[in-house]
Coordinates of C-alpha atoms and ligand atoms in Angstrom, one line a residue:
M12 CA -4.6 8.8 -21.2
R13 CA -6.8 5.8 -21.3
P14 CA -10.3 6.9 -20.3
R15 CA -13.2 4.5 -19.6
R16 CA -16.8 4.8 -18.5
F17 CA -17.8 2.3 -15.9
F18 CA -21.5 1.4 -16.3
P19 CA -23.9 -0.3 -14.0
A20 CA -23.9 -3.9 -15.1
G21 CA -26.2 -5.7 -12.7
A22 CA -25.4 -8.0 -9.7
L23 CA -21.8 -9.1 -9.3
K24 CA -21.6 -12.9 -8.9
G25 CA -18.7 -15.3 -8.8
T26 CA -15.3 -16.0 -7.3
I27 CA -12.2 -14.1 -7.8
R28 CA -8.7 -14.3 -6.4
V29 CA -6.8 -11.1 -5.6
P30 CA -3.2 -10.7 -6.6
G31 CA -0.3 -10.6 -4.2
D32 CA 0.1 -7.9 -1.5
K33 CA 2.0 -4.9 -2.7
S34 CA 3.8 -4.2 0.5
I35 CA 4.9 -7.8 1.0
S36 CA 5.9 -8.1 -2.6
H37 CA 8.3 -5.1 -2.4
R38 CA 9.8 -6.4 0.8
S39 CA 10.3 -9.9 -0.5
I40 CA 12.4 -8.6 -3.4
M41 CA 14.4 -6.2 -1.3
L42 CA 15.2 -8.7 1.4
G43 CA 15.8 -11.4 -1.1
A44 CA 18.3 -9.1 -2.7
L45 CA 20.1 -8.5 0.6
A46 CA 20.3 -12.2 1.5
V47 CA 23.1 -14.5 0.4
G48 CA 21.7 -17.2 -2.0
E49 CA 18.4 -17.8 -3.7
T50 CA 15.1 -16.6 -2.4
R51 CA 12.0 -18.0 -4.2
V52 CA 8.8 -16.0 -4.2
T53 CA 5.4 -17.1 -5.3
G54 CA 2.3 -15.0 -5.7
L55 CA 4.4 -11.9 -6.3
L56 CA 2.3 -8.8 -7.4
E57 CA 3.6 -8.0 -10.9
G58 CA 2.4 -4.4 -10.8
E59 CA 4.5 -1.5 -12.0
D60 CA 5.5 -0.4 -8.5
V61 CA 7.0 -3.8 -7.6
L62 CA 8.7 -4.1 -11.0
A63 CA 10.4 -0.8 -10.2
T64 CA 11.7 -2.3 -7.0
A65 CA 13.0 -5.3 -8.8
A66 CA 14.7 -3.2 -11.5
A67 CA 16.4 -1.1 -8.8
M68 CA 17.7 -4.1 -6.9
R69 CA 19.1 -5.4 -10.2
A70 CA 20.8 -2.1 -10.8
M71 CA 22.5 -2.5 -7.5
G72 CA 23.9 -6.0 -8.3
A73 CA 21.2 -8.5 -7.3
Q74 CA 19.5 -10.9 -9.7
A75 CA 15.7 -10.8 -9.6
E76 CA 14.1 -12.7 -12.4
R77 CA 10.5 -13.8 -13.2
V78 CA 10.5 -17.6 -13.6
G79 CA 6.7 -18.1 -13.9
D80 CA 3.4 -16.4 -13.3
G81 CA 4.0 -14.5 -10.0
E82 CA 7.0 -16.8 -9.5
W83 CA 10.3 -15.0 -8.9
S84 CA 13.9 -16.1 -8.2
V85 CA 16.0 -13.5 -6.4
H86 CA 19.8 -14.1 -5.9
G87 CA 21.0 -11.7 -3.2
V88 CA 24.3 -10.0 -2.9
G89 CA 24.3 -9.9 0.9
V90 CA 23.9 -6.9 3.3
G91 CA 26.7 -4.4 2.8
T92 CA 27.7 -5.4 -0.7
L93 CA 25.2 -3.6 -2.9
L94 CA 26.8 -2.1 -6.0
Q95 CA 26.8 1.5 -7.1
P96 CA 23.9 1.9 -9.6
Q97 CA 25.1 3.3 -12.9
A98 CA 22.0 5.3 -13.8
P99 CA 19.2 7.0 -11.8
L100 CA 16.7 4.6 -10.3
D101 CA 13.3 5.2 -11.9
M102 CA 10.7 4.7 -9.2
G103 CA 7.7 5.4 -11.4
N104 CA 4.7 6.1 -9.2
S105 CA 6.0 4.1 -6.2
G106 CA 6.4 5.8 -2.8
T107 CA 7.1 2.5 -1.1
S108 CA 10.0 1.6 -3.5
T109 CA 11.5 5.1 -3.1
R110 CA 11.3 5.4 0.7
L111 CA 12.4 1.8 1.5
L112 CA 15.3 1.9 -1.0
M113 CA 16.4 5.3 0.3
G114 CA 16.8 3.5 3.7
I115 CA 18.8 0.6 2.2
V116 CA 21.1 2.9 0.3
A117 CA 21.6 5.1 3.3
S118 CA 23.9 2.7 5.1
H119 CA 25.8 1.4 2.1
P120 CA 29.0 3.0 0.7
I121 CA 27.2 3.9 -2.6
S122 CA 25.1 6.8 -3.9
A123 CA 21.9 6.6 -5.8
T124 CA 19.6 9.1 -7.6
F125 CA 15.9 8.5 -7.4
V126 CA 13.5 9.9 -10.0
G127 CA 9.8 9.3 -10.5
D128 CA 6.6 10.4 -12.3
A129 CA 4.8 13.7 -11.7
S130 CA 2.8 12.3 -8.7
L131 CA 5.8 10.8 -6.9
S132 CA 7.9 13.9 -7.6
N133 CA 5.3 15.9 -5.6
R134 CA 5.5 13.7 -2.5
P135 CA 7.4 14.6 0.7
M136 CA 10.6 12.7 1.3
G137 CA 11.7 14.8 4.2
R138 CA 10.1 12.3 6.5
V139 CA 12.8 9.7 5.6
I140 CA 15.6 12.3 4.9
D141 CA 15.4 13.4 8.6
P142 CA 16.1 10.1 10.3
L143 CA 18.5 8.8 7.6
S144 CA 20.5 12.1 7.8
Q145 CA 20.8 11.4 11.6
M146 CA 22.3 8.0 10.7
G147 CA 24.9 9.9 8.6
A148 CA 23.6 9.7 5.0
A149 CA 23.8 12.8 2.9
F150 CA 21.0 14.1 0.6
E151 CA 20.6 16.4 -2.3
A152 CA 16.9 16.8 -2.8
S153 CA 14.7 19.0 -5.0
E154 CA 12.8 21.8 -3.4
G155 CA 10.7 20.8 -0.4
G156 CA 12.6 17.5 0.0
R157 CA 11.2 16.0 -3.2
L158 CA 12.4 13.9 -6.1
P159 CA 14.7 13.9 -8.0
L160 CA 17.0 13.4 -5.1
T161 CA 20.4 11.8 -4.5
V162 CA 21.4 9.8 -1.5
R163 CA 25.0 9.3 -0.5
G164 CA 25.1 6.4 1.9
A165 CA 27.1 6.6 5.2
Y166 CA 29.6 3.8 5.9
P167 CA 29.6 3.0 8.7
A168 CA 26.2 4.5 9.5
V169 CA 25.3 5.6 13.1
P170 CA 22.6 3.7 14.9
I171 CA 19.8 5.9 16.2
E172 CA 16.7 5.8 18.3
Y173 CA 13.9 7.3 16.3
R174 CA 10.4 8.1 17.4
L175 CA 8.1 8.3 14.4
P176 CA 6.5 11.7 14.1
V177 CA 4.0 10.4 11.6
A178 CA 2.3 7.0 11.6
S179 CA 4.1 5.7 8.6
A180 CA 5.2 2.1 7.8
Q181 CA 7.4 3.5 5.0
V182 CA 9.4 5.7 7.4
K183 CA 9.6 2.9 10.0
S184 CA 10.8 0.5 7.3
A185 CA 13.3 2.9 5.8
V186 CA 15.0 3.3 9.2
L187 CA 14.9 -0.5 10.0
L188 CA 16.4 -1.3 6.5
A189 CA 19.1 1.3 7.0
G190 CA 19.7 -0.4 10.4
L191 CA 20.4 -3.7 8.7
N192 CA 23.9 -2.5 7.6
T193 CA 24.6 -0.2 10.6
P194 CA 26.8 -1.5 13.4
G195 CA 25.0 -1.8 16.7
V196 CA 21.3 -1.6 17.5
T197 CA 18.9 0.8 15.6
T198 CA 15.6 1.5 17.4
V199 CA 12.3 2.8 16.0
I200 CA 9.6 3.8 18.4
E201 CA 6.1 3.7 17.0
P202 CA 3.4 5.6 19.1
V203 CA 0.7 4.3 16.7
P204 CA 1.1 0.8 15.2
T205 CA 1.4 0.7 11.4
R206 CA 1.6 -2.3 9.1
D207 CA 4.3 -4.7 10.4
H208 CA 5.3 -6.6 7.3
S209 CA 8.9 -5.4 7.5
E210 CA 9.3 -6.6 11.1
R211 CA 7.7 -10.1 10.3
M212 CA 9.8 -10.5 7.2
L213 CA 13.1 -9.3 8.6
R214 CA 12.7 -11.8 11.4
G215 CA 11.8 -14.5 8.8
F216 CA 15.1 -13.8 7.0
G217 CA 17.0 -14.2 10.3
A218 CA 17.6 -10.6 11.3
E219 CA 17.9 -10.0 15.1
L220 CA 14.7 -7.9 15.6
T221 CA 12.7 -7.5 18.7
V222 CA 9.4 -5.7 19.3
E223 CA 8.4 -4.6 22.8
E224 CA 5.2 -2.9 23.9
L225 CA 6.2 -0.1 26.3
G226 CA 3.6 2.4 27.7
G227 CA 1.3 1.9 24.7
E228 CA 4.2 2.3 22.2
R229 CA 5.9 -0.3 20.1
V230 CA 9.7 -0.3 20.4
I231 CA 11.4 -2.1 17.5
R232 CA 15.1 -2.9 17.7
I233 CA 17.2 -4.3 15.0
R234 CA 20.8 -5.4 15.3
G235 CA 22.9 -4.3 12.3
E236 CA 25.5 -6.0 10.1
A237 CA 23.0 -8.7 9.8
E238 CA 23.4 -11.9 7.7
L239 CA 20.1 -12.6 6.0
K240 CA 19.3 -16.2 5.0
P241 CA 17.4 -16.7 1.7
Q242 CA 13.7 -17.7 2.1
T243 CA 10.8 -19.3 0.3
I244 CA 8.0 -16.8 0.4
E245 CA 4.3 -17.2 -0.6
V246 CA 2.8 -13.7 -0.8
P247 CA -0.8 -13.5 0.5
G248 CA -3.5 -11.6 -1.5
D249 CA -3.6 -7.8 -1.1
P250 CA -6.5 -6.6 1.2
S251 CA -6.1 -3.2 -0.3
S252 CA -7.0 -4.6 -3.8
A253 CA -9.7 -6.8 -2.3
A254 CA -11.3 -3.7 -0.8
F255 CA -12.6 -2.5 -4.2
F256 CA -14.4 -5.7 -4.7
I257 CA -15.7 -5.9 -1.1
V258 CA -17.3 -2.5 -1.5
A259 CA -18.6 -3.3 -5.0
G260 CA -20.3 -6.5 -3.6
L261 CA -21.8 -4.5 -0.8
I262 CA -23.3 -1.7 -2.8
V263 CA -24.5 -3.4 -6.0
P264 CA -27.9 -4.9 -5.4
G265 CA -28.2 -8.7 -5.8
S266 CA -24.4 -9.3 -5.6
E267 CA -22.8 -12.2 -3.9
L268 CA -19.1 -12.9 -4.5
T269 CA -16.2 -14.7 -3.0
I270 CA -12.9 -13.1 -2.9
Q271 CA -10.2 -15.7 -2.3
N272 CA -6.8 -15.3 -0.6
V273 CA -7.3 -12.0 1.2
G274 CA -4.5 -11.1 3.7
L275 CA -6.0 -10.1 7.0
N276 CA -3.0 -9.0 9.0
P277 CA -4.6 -7.0 11.9
T278 CA -2.5 -3.9 10.9
R279 CA -4.2 -3.9 7.5
A280 CA -7.8 -5.2 8.2
G281 CA -9.5 -2.0 9.4
I282 CA -11.6 -1.7 6.3
V283 CA -13.4 -5.1 7.0
E284 CA -14.1 -4.0 10.6
I285 CA -15.5 -0.6 9.6
L286 CA -17.7 -2.0 6.7
R287 CA -19.1 -4.6 9.1
K288 CA -19.9 -1.8 11.6
M289 CA -21.8 -0.1 8.7
G290 CA -23.9 -3.3 8.3
G291 CA -21.8 -5.0 5.6
Q292 CA -22.2 -8.7 5.3
I293 CA -18.6 -10.0 5.0
E294 CA -18.1 -13.6 6.0
E295 CA -14.6 -15.1 6.5
V296 CA -14.2 -18.7 5.4
N297 CA -11.2 -21.0 5.1
R298 CA -9.0 -19.0 7.6
R299 CA -5.4 -20.1 7.3
E300 CA -1.8 -18.8 7.3
V301 CA 0.1 -17.8 4.1
G302 CA 3.7 -16.7 4.3
G303 CA 3.4 -16.1 8.1
E304 CA 0.3 -13.8 7.6
P305 CA -3.4 -14.6 8.4
V306 CA -5.5 -15.1 5.2
A307 CA -9.1 -16.0 4.5
D308 CA -11.6 -16.1 1.7
L309 CA -14.3 -13.5 2.0
V310 CA -17.9 -14.0 1.0
V311 CA -19.5 -10.6 0.4
R312 CA -23.3 -10.0 0.0
H313 CA -25.2 -6.9 -1.0
S314 CA -26.1 -5.1 2.2
D315 CA -28.0 -2.1 3.5
L316 CA -25.2 0.1 4.7
Q317 CA -25.5 2.7 7.5
G318 CA -23.4 5.8 7.8
I319 CA -20.9 5.9 10.6
A320 CA -18.5 8.1 12.5
V321 CA -15.1 6.5 11.7
D322 CA -12.8 6.5 14.7
P323 CA -9.5 8.1 13.5
A324 CA -7.6 5.5 15.6
V325 CA -8.4 2.9 12.9
A326 CA -6.9 5.0 10.1
P327 CA -3.4 3.4 10.0
S328 CA -5.0 -0.1 9.6
M329 CA -6.9 1.1 6.5
I330 CA -4.9 4.0 5.3
D331 CA -5.1 3.0 1.6
E332 CA -8.8 2.0 1.8
F333 CA -10.4 5.4 2.5
P334 CA -11.2 6.1 -1.2
A335 CA -13.1 2.8 -1.4
L336 CA -14.8 3.5 2.0
F337 CA -15.9 7.0 0.7
V338 CA -17.7 5.2 -2.2
A339 CA -19.5 2.8 0.3
A340 CA -20.5 5.8 2.4
S341 CA -22.0 7.6 -0.6
L342 CA -24.4 4.7 -1.0
A343 CA -25.1 4.2 2.8
K344 CA -28.1 5.5 4.7
G345 CA -27.3 8.6 6.7
R346 CA -24.1 10.5 7.4
T347 CA -20.5 9.2 7.5
V348 CA -17.9 11.4 9.2
T349 CA -14.2 10.8 8.8
S350 CA -11.4 12.8 10.4
G351 CA -7.7 12.6 11.3
L352 CA -6.8 11.8 7.7
D353 CA -4.2 14.4 7.0
E354 CA -1.9 11.7 5.6
L355 CA -4.4 11.1 2.7
R356 CA -3.3 14.5 1.3
V357 CA 0.2 13.2 0.6
K358 CA -0.5 9.9 -1.1
E359 CA -0.3 9.3 -4.8
S360 CA -2.7 12.3 -5.0
D361 CA -4.4 14.4 -2.4
R362 CA -7.1 11.7 -1.8
L363 CA -9.4 13.9 0.2
S364 CA -9.8 16.6 -2.5
A365 CA -9.6 14.1 -5.4
M366 CA -12.4 11.9 -3.9
A367 CA -14.5 14.9 -2.8
A368 CA -14.4 16.3 -6.4
A369 CA -14.9 12.9 -8.1
L370 CA -17.8 11.8 -5.9
A371 CA -19.5 15.2 -6.1
A372 CA -19.2 15.0 -9.9
A373 CA -21.0 11.6 -9.7
G374 CA -23.8 13.0 -7.7
A375 CA -22.8 12.2 -4.1
R376 CA -23.4 14.6 -1.3
V377 CA -19.9 15.2 0.1
S378 CA -18.1 18.0 1.9
E379 CA -14.4 18.2 2.5
T380 CA -12.9 19.3 5.9
E381 CA -9.3 19.9 6.7
D382 CA -8.7 16.3 7.6
G383 CA -11.6 14.2 6.3
L384 CA -14.8 14.0 4.3
I385 CA -18.4 14.2 5.5
I386 CA -20.7 12.2 3.3
D387 CA -24.5 12.0 3.3
G388 CA -25.3 8.8 1.6
T389 CA -28.2 8.0 -0.8
G390 CA -29.6 5.1 1.4
G391 CA -29.0 2.7 -1.4
E392 CA -30.3 4.7 -4.4
P393 CA -27.9 4.7 -7.2
L394 CA -25.7 7.8 -7.8
A395 CA -26.6 9.9 -10.8
G396 CA -23.3 9.3 -12.5
T397 CA -20.9 11.7 -14.2
Q398 CA -21.2 13.8 -17.3
A399 CA -17.5 14.8 -17.7
A400 CA -14.7 12.5 -16.8
V401 CA -13.5 12.5 -13.2
T402 CA -9.8 13.2 -12.6
T403 CA -7.6 10.5 -11.2
H404 CA -4.4 12.6 -10.8
L405 CA -2.1 9.5 -11.6
D406 CA -3.7 7.7 -8.6
H407 CA -4.6 4.1 -9.1
R408 CA -6.9 4.0 -6.0
I409 CA -8.9 7.0 -7.2
A410 CA -9.4 5.3 -10.6
M411 CA -10.5 2.0 -9.1
S412 CA -12.8 3.6 -6.5
M413 CA -14.6 5.6 -9.1
A414 CA -14.9 2.6 -11.3
I415 CA -16.8 0.9 -8.5
A416 CA -18.9 4.0 -8.0
G417 CA -19.9 3.7 -11.6
L418 CA -21.4 0.2 -11.0
A419 CA -23.8 1.8 -8.5
S420 CA -24.8 4.8 -10.7
R421 CA -27.5 5.5 -13.2
A422 CA -25.5 6.9 -16.1
G423 CA -22.1 5.4 -15.3
V424 CA -18.9 7.1 -14.1
E425 CA -16.3 8.2 -16.6
V426 CA -12.7 7.9 -15.4
D427 CA -10.2 10.1 -17.2
D428 CA -7.3 7.6 -17.1
T429 CA -7.2 4.0 -16.2
R430 CA -3.5 3.5 -16.8
P431 CA -2.4 4.1 -13.2
I432 CA -4.4 1.0 -12.1
A433 CA -1.4 -1.1 -13.4
T434 CA 0.8 0.2 -10.6
S435 CA -0.9 -2.0 -8.1
F436 CA -3.7 -4.1 -9.7
P437 CA -3.0 -4.9 -13.4
V438 CA -5.9 -7.4 -13.6
F439 CA -8.5 -5.2 -11.9
E440 CA -10.6 -4.4 -15.0
A441 CA -10.4 -8.0 -16.2
L442 CA -11.7 -9.3 -12.9
L443 CA -14.5 -6.7 -12.8
D444 CA -15.6 -7.4 -16.3
G445 CA -15.7 -11.1 -15.5
L446 CA -17.9 -10.6 -12.5
A447 CA -20.3 -8.4 -14.3
A448 CA -20.6 -10.7 -17.2
Ligands
S3P9 C1 3.1 1.2 2.7 C2 2.8 2.1 3.8 C3 1.7 3.1 3.7 C4 0.8 2.8 2.5 C5 1.5 2.4 1.3 C6 2.3 1.2 1.5 C7 4.2 0.2 2.9 O1 2.3 4.4 3.4 O2 -0.1 3.9 2.3 O3 0.6 2.1 0.2 O4 4.3 -0.7 2.1 O5 4.9 0.4 3.9 P1 2.8 5.3 4.6 O6 4.0 4.7 5.3 O7 3.1 6.6 4.0 O8 1.6 5.4 5.6

């Protein structure tokens, strides 16, 4: 364990640049590994989760090498020609690696065993086992459809039409990636839109993929036995990483900071919209496109935040940002009510109970419901801070959220373990220390 107490350190001032988007980084390595020839990636997030994806693709025959800071070269083997991995694939803490790779393996004539840390081994995989079994893959999973589990791919796999029972980009992507090596057309129907990086990138690599809006649903079709062409990819900055600094700038008095290179894909940008509704001053400058995704620099100023009832419909577009939002709500004036967040209970930790406990320990007024938190904010007064350390449950986003809460507290907030931060945002503490200095 690597504990740390995060103290209030005065106004945050300066300019930072957030590292590459985690979702896009995973996908660039995976699709690069399935293309024939060399894919070059810049701005890749070199966090533990993405490195787990790269190691897995190497174990299945691709070359994926770091050639500079965030610069990677991937030599793909081509769709359909992945090799049998010789050892279990260690997914560490990464649900995205696991679920997307299960999809890739499901339609290849190979088998793979997936293992992970205590957090990942507790997460439900039934949601991908179901559709991939319909496509013909076979699974031996631990109790409750959990890791360790072995996938035996089907060849040829059967194309299916699958309506997502949960709003999950990981499930959608697992089926689309399985569809890549499946004869015919695989269809995913999405009643609620989720992040669309897979669709954008699959098209960029030359897959035949269409998206149609039908009666309020998104119907995504991919033609299998695809031939992917190698690409040059610039990964935009991760809005989920930026969120911690956006909230920090809003809640720490006197702050004014610029966060460069923030991806603002509409399927990801819910946090900016909600914080603005709460009164947050977040200005977008230098709007541009990076790697086919909208990006801007954000100028964030300390703001008097107001509590809000968060419409559950925005949840998918900010699903990873609720821990940070809960911190903002704890400092806002009045009550914030969130609901419809059952999915937060099956993330790297149960984020509703973990954040309720951690914020209460830091002096916030918070109550937990079945599917959300209700928070009565301080109206800008600092939180008391913690005595004992708060528990992060191997969850990077709990650790970073409570670090930010510490900046807006009197006594500081002690986080029991900062190591999980390296899964998604290895330079988080260095950037924070730089701004506070
Ligand atoms: C992700 C999808 C989301 C998100 C995760 C990354 C992705 O998970 O929470 O951090 O890259 O597809 P779900 O699909 O479980 O909602």
